[in-house]
mmCIF file of C-alpha atoms in Angstrom:
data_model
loop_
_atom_site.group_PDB
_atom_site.id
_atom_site.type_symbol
_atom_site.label_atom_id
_atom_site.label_comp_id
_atom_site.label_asym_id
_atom_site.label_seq_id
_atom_site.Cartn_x
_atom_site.Cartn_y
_atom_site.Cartn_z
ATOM 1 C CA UNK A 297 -9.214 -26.001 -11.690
ATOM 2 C CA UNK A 298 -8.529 -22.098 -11.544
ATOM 3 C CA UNK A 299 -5.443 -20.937 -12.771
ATOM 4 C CA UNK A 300 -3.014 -19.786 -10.125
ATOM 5 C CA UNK A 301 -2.024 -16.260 -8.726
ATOM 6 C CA UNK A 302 1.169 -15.492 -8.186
ATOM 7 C CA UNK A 303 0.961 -12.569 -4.684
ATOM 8 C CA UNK A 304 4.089 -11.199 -3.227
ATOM 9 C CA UNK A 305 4.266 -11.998 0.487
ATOM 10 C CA UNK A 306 4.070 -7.708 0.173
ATOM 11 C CA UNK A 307 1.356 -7.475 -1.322
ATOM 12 C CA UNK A 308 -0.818 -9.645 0.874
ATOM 13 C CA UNK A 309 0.015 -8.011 4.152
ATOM 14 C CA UNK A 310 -0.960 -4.840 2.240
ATOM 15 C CA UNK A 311 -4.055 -6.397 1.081
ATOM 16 C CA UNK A 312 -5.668 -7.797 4.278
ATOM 17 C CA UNK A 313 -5.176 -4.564 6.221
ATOM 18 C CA UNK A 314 -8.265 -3.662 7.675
ATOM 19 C CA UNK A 315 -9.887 0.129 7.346
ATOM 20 C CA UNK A 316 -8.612 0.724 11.191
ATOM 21 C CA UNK A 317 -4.907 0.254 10.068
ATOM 22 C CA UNK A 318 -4.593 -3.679 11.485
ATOM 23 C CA UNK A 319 -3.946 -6.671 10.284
ATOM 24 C CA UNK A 320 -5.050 -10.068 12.495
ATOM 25 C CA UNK A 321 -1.988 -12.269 12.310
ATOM 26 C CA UNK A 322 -4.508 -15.691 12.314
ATOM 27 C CA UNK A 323 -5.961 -14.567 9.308
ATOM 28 C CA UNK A 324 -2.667 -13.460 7.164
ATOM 29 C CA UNK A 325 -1.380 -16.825 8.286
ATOM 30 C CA UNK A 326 -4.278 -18.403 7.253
ATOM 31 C CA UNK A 327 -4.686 -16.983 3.683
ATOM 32 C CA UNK A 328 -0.977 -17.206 3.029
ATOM 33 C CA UNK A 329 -1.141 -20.760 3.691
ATOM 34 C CA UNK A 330 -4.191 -21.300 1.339
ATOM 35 C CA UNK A 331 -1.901 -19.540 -1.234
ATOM 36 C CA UNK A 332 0.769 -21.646 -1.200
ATOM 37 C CA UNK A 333 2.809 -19.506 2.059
ATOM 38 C CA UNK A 334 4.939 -20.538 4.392
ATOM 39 C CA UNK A 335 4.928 -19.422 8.029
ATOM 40 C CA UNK A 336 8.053 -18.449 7.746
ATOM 41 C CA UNK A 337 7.607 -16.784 4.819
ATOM 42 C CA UNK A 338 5.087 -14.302 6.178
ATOM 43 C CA UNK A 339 7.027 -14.322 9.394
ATOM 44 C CA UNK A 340 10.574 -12.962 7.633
ATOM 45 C CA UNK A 341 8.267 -10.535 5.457
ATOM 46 C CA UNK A 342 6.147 -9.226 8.857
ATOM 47 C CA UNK A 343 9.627 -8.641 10.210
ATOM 48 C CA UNK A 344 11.230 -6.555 7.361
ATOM 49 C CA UNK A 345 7.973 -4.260 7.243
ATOM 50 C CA UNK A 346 8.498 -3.591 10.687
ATOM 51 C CA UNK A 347 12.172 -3.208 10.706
ATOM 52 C CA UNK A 348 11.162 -0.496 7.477
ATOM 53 C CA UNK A 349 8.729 1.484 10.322
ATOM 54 C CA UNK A 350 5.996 0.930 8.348
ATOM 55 C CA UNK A 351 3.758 -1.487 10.428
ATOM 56 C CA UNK A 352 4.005 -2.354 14.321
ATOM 57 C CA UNK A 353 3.646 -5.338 15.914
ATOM 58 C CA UNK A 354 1.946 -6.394 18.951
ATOM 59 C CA UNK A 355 1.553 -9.955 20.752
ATOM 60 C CA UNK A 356 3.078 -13.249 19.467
ATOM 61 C CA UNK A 357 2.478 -15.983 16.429
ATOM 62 C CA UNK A 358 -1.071 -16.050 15.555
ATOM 63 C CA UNK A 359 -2.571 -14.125 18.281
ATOM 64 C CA UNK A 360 -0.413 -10.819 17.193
ATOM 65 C CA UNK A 361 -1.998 -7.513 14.820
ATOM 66 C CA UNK A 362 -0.081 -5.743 12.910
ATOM 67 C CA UNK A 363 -0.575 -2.074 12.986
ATOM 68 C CA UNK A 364 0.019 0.472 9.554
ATOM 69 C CA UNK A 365 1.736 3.550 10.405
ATOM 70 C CA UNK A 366 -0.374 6.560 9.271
ATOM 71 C CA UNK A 367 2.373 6.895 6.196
ATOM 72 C CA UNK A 368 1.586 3.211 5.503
ATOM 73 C CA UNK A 369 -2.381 3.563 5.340
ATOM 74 C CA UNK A 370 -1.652 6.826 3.327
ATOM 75 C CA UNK A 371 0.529 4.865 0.511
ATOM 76 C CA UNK A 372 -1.950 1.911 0.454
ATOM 77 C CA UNK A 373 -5.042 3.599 -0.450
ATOM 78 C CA UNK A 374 -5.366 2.620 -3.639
ATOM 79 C CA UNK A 375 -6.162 5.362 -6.303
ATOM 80 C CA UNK A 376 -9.744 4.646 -6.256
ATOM 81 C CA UNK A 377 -9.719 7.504 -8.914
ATOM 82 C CA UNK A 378 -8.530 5.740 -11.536
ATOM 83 C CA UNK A 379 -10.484 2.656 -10.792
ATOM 84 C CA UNK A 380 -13.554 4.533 -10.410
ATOM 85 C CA UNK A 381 -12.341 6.446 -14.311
ATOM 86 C CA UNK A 382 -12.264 3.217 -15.651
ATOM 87 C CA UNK A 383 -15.487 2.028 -14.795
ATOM 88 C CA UNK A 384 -16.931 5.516 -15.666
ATOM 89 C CA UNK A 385 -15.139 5.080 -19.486
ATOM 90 C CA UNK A 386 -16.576 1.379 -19.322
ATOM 91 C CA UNK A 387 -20.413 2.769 -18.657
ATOM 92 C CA UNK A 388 -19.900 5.058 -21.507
ATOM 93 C CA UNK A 389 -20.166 8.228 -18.827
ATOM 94 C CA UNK A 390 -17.048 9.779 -19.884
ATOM 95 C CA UNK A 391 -16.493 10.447 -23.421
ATOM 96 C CA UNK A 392 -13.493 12.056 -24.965
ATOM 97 C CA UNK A 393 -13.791 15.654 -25.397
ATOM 98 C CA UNK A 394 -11.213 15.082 -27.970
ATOM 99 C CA UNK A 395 -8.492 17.254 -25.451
ATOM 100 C CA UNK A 396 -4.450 15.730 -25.322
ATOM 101 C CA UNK A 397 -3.029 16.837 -21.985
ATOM 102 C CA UNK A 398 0.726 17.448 -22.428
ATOM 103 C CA UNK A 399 3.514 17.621 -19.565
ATOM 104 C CA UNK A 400 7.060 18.692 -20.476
ATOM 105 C CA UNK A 401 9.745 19.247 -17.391
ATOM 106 C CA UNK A 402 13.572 20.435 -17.913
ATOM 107 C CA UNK A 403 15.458 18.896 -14.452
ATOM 108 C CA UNK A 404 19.088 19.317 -14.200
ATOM 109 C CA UNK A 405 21.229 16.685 -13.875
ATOM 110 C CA UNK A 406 22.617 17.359 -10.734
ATOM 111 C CA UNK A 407 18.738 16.453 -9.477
ATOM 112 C CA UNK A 408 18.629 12.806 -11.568
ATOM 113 C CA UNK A 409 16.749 10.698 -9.264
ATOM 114 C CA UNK A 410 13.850 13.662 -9.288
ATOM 115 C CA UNK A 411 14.216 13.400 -12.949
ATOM 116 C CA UNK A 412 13.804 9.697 -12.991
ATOM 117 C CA UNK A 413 11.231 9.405 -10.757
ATOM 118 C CA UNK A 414 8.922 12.099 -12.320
ATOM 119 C CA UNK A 415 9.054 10.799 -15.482
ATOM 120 C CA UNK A 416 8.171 7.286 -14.165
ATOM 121 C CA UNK A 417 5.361 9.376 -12.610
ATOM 122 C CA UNK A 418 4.208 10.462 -15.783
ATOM 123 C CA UNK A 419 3.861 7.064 -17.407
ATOM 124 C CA UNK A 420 2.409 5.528 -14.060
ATOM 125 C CA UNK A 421 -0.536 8.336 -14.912
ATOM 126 C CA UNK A 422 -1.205 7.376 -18.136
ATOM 127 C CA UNK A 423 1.729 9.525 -20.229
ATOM 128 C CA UNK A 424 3.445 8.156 -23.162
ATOM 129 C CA UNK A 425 6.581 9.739 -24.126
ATOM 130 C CA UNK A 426 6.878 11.936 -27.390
ATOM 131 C CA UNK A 427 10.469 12.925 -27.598
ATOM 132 C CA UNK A 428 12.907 13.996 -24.744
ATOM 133 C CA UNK A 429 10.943 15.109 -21.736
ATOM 134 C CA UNK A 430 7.839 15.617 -23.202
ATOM 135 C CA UNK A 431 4.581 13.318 -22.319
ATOM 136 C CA UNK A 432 1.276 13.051 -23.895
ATOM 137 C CA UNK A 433 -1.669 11.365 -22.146
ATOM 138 C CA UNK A 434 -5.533 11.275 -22.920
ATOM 139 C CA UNK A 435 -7.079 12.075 -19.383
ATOM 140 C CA UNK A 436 -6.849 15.638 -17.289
ATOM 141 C CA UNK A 437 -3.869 14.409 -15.127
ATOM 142 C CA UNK A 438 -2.698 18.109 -14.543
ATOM 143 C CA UNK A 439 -3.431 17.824 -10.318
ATOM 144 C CA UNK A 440 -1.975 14.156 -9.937
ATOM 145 C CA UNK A 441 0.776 15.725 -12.114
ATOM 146 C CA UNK A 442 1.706 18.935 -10.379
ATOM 147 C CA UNK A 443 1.385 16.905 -6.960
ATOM 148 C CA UNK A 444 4.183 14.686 -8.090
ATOM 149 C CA UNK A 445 5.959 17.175 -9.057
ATOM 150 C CA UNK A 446 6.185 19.587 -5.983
ATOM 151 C CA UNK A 447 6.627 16.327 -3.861
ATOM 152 C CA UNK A 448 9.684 15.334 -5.547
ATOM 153 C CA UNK A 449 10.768 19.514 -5.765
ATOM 154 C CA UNK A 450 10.586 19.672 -9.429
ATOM 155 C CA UNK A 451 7.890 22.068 -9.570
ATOM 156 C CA UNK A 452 9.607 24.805 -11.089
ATOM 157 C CA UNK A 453 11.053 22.783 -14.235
ATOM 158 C CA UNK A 454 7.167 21.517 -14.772
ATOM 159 C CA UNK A 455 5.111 23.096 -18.421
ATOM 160 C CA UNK A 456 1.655 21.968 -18.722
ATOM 161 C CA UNK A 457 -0.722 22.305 -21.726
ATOM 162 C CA UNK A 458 -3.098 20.769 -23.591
ATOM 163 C CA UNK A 459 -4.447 20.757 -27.764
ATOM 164 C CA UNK A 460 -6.479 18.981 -29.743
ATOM 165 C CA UNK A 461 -4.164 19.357 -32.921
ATOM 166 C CA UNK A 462 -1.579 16.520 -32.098
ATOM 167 C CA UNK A 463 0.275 15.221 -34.543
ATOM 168 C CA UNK A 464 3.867 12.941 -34.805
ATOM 169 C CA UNK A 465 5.302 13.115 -38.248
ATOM 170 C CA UNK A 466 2.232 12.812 -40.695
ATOM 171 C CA UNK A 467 -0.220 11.175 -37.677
ATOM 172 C CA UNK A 468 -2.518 13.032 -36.456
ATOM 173 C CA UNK A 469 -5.303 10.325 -36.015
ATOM 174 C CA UNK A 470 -6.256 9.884 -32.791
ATOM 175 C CA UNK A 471 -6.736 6.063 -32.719
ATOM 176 C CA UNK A 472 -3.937 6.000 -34.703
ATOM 177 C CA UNK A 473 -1.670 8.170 -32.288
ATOM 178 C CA UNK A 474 -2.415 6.313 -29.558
ATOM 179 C CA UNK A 475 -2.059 2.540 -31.379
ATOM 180 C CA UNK A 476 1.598 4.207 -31.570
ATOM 181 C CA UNK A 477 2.364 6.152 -28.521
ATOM 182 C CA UNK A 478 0.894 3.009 -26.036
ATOM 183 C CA UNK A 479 1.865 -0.672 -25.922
ATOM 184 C CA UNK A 480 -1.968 -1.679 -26.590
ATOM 185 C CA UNK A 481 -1.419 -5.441 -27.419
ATOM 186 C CA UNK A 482 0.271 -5.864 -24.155
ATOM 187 C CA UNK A 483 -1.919 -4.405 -21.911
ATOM 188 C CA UNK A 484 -4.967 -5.949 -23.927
ATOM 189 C CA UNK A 485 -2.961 -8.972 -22.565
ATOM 190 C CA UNK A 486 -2.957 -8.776 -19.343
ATOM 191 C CA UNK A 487 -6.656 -8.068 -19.302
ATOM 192 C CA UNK A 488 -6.775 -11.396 -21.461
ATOM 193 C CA UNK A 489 -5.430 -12.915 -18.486
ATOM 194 C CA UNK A 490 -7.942 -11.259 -15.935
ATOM 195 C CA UNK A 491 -10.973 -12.242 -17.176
ATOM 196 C CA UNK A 492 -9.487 -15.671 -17.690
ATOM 197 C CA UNK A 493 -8.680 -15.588 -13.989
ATOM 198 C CA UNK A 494 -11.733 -14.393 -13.181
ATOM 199 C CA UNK A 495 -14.400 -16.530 -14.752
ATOM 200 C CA UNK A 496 -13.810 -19.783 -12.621
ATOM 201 C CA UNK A 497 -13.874 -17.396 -9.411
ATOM 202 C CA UNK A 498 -17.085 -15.813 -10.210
ATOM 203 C CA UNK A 499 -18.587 -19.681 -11.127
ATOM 204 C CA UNK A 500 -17.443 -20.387 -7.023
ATOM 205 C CA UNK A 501 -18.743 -17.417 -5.776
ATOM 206 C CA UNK A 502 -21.799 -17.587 -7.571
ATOM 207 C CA UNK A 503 -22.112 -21.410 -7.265
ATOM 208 C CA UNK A 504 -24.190 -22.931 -4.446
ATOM 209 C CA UNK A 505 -21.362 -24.949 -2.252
ATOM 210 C CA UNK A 506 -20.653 -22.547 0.827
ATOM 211 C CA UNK A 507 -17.043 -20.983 1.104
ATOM 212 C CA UNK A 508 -15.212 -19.997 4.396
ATOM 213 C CA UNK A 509 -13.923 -16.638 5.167
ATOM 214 C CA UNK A 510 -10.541 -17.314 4.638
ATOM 215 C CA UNK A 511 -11.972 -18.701 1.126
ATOM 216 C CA UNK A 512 -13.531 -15.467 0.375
ATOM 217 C CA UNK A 513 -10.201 -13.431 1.934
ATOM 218 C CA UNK A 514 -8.530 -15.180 -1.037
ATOM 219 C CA UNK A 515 -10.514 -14.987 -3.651
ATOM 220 C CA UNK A 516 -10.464 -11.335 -2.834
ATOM 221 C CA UNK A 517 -7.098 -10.957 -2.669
ATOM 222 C CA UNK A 518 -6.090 -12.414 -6.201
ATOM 223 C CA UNK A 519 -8.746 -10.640 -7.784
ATOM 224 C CA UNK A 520 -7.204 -7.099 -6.373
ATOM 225 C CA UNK A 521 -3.829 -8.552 -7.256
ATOM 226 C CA UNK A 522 -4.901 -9.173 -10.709
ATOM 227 C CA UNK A 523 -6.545 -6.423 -11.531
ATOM 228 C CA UNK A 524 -3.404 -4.334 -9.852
ATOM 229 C CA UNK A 525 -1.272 -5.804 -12.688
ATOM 230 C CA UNK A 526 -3.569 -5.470 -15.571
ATOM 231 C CA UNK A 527 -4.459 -1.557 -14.957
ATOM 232 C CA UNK A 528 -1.049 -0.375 -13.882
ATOM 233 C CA UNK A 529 0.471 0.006 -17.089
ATOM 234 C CA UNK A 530 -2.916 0.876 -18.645
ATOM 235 C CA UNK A 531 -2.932 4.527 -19.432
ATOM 236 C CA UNK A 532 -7.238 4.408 -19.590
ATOM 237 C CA UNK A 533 -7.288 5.919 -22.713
ATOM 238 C CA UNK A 534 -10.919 7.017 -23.399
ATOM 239 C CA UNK A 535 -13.273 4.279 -25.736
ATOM 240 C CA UNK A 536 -12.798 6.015 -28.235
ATOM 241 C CA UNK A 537 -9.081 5.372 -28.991
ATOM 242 C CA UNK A 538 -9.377 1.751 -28.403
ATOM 243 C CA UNK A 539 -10.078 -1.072 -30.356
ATOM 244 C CA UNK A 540 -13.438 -2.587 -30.073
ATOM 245 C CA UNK A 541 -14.368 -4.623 -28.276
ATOM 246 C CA UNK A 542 -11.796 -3.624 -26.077
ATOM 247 C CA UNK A 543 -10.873 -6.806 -23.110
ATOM 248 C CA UNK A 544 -10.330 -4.434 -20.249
ATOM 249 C CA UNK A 545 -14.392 -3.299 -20.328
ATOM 250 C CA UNK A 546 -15.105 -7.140 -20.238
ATOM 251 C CA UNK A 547 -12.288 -8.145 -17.709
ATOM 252 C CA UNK A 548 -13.822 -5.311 -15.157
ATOM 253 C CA UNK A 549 -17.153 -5.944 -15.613
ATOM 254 C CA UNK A 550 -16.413 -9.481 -14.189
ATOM 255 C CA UNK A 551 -14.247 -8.529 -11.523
ATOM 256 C CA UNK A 552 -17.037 -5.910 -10.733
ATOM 257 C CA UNK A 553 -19.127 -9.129 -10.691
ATOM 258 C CA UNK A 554 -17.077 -10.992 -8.216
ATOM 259 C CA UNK A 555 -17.193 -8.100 -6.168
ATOM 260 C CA UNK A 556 -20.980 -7.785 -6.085
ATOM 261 C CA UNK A 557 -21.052 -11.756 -5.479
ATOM 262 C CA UNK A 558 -18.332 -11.223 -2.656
ATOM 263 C CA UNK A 559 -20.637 -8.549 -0.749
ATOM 264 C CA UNK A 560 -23.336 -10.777 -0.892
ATOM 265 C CA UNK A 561 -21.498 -13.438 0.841
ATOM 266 C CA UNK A 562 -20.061 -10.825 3.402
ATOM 267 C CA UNK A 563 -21.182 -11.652 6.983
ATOM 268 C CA UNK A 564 -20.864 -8.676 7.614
ATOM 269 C CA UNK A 565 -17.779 -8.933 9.856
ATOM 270 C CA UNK A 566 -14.941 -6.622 9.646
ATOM 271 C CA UNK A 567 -13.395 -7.081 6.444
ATOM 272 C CA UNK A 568 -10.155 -5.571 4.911
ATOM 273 C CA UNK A 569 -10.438 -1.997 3.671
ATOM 274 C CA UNK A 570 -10.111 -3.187 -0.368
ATOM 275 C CA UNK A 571 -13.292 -4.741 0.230
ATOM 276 C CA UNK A 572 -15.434 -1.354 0.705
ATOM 277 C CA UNK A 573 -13.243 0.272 -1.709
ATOM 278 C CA UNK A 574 -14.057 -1.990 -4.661
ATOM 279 C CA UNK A 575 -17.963 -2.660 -3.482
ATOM 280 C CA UNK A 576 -18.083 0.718 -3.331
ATOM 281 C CA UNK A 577 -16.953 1.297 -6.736
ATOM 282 C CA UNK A 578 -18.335 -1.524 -8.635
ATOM 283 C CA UNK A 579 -21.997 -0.618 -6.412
ATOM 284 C CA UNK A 580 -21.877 2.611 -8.305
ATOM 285 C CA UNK A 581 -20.865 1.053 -11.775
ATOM 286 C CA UNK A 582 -24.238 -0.431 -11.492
ATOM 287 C CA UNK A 583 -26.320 2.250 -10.120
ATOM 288 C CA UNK A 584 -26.471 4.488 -13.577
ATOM 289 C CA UNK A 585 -26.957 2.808 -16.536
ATOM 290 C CA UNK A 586 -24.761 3.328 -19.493
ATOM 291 C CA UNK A 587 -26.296 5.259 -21.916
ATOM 292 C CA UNK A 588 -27.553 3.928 -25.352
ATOM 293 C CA UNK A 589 -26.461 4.421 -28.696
#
């Protein structure tokens, strides 16, 4: 028996919408039921998501489509960047040049919710916090920075600069900074849990008994939802800052596994847009070989 995935209502719409923007009603009704969803459930969520403007609706019960708003598809595309980084790190393709990326930002009061949300920005991106409006992080986040920052009209309060002579008090370590400056156990965790989630879904999708559509829609699903929790609060600090072995490398590679295994059993019908996204990726991973050494 797998263990069991907890998905927001949310986060399942979000999931099964399909690269043209719509969702098929039969089929969220159908996953949400093999995840333990009500109807009514995904009927009261369908209806606050289009009371928000963010999806329409057209036709009745299971018959209708939902349709993303071109703000909607623009917020769901998940940062394929990152994922894509992380796989990159994992191959060994991307090796620390040994460079700490540093944001600082002076907002005035008077503009507190930019404040707020720019500095949960910055620790979305990878940034740990050093002291009073100053972040550190490992990774060139200068562009995903400044965007942030001239959405939310902070811009002009934003200092950017990087060094490789970091130090806090008498650590200047790098492995040792970042042991400090990121919650490590916890997100080592969470990728604990992802590999443990993934195994027994990899073992069906590998396995020789035949599964449905709806079968694969939900194995697909929880395996994006899982690996949504584990790499949000994971700041992909390079290999060489983690301990070895480090779980997240093994957690991906078999998500990247069930992902291979899930294109294989593809029929080739239209599918939702997450699963191009991570065949894409994890088709990729596999195409250049890590180097040795």
């Amino acid at each position: 028996m797998t263990d069991r995935i907890e998905i927001p209502t949310r986060m399942l719409v979000h999931a099964l919408v399909r690269e043209d923007g719509t969702v098929d009603a039969d089929e969220l009704y159908t996953v949400a039921n093999t995840l333990g969803m009500s109807d009514q459930q995904v009927r009261l969520c369908v209806k606050r998501l289009v009371a928000e403007g963010r999806f329409t609706h057209e036709g009745r019960g299971r018959k209708a489509q939902l349709h993303a708003t071109a703000d909607t598809m623009r917020a769901l595309s998940p940062n394929a960047d990152f994922l894509r980084h992380a796989f990159e790190q994992d191959a060994g393709r991307a090796p620390w040049d040994g460079v700490w990326h540093l944001a600082a930002f002076a907002v005035p009061e008077s503009e507190r919710t930019a404040r707020d949300s720019l500095r949960e920005t910055l620790v979305h991106l990878g940034g740990a916090p050093l002291q009073g409006g100053l972040y550190v992080c490992a990774n060139a986040w200068e562009p995903y920075v400044e965007e942030a920052a001239h959405r939310l009209g902070a811009h002009g309060g934003l200092t950017l600069l990087t060094t490789t002579d970091l130090r806090r008090g008498e650590i200047r370590e790098p492995a040792e900074l970042a042991r400090r400056l990121w919650p490590l156990p916890e997100i080592a965790d969470r990728y604990h849990r992802l590999g443990r989630l993934a195994r027994p879904r990899l073992d069906r999708l590998t396995g020789p008994a035949g599964l449905s559509p709806s079968a694969l829609l939900t194995i697909a699903v929880e395996l994006a939802a899982e690996l949504t929790r584990a790499m949000e609060p994971d700041p992909l600090l390079p290999p060489e800052l983690l301990p070895r072995p480090w779980p997240g490398t093994q957690a991906r590679e078999l998500v990247a596994r069930c992902w291979t295994a899930l294109r294989e059993r593809d029929g080739g019908e239209t599918r939702p847009a997450l699963f191009r996204l991570y065949a894409d990726i994890t088709r990729v991973r596999a195409e250049e070989p890590a180097e040795a050494g």
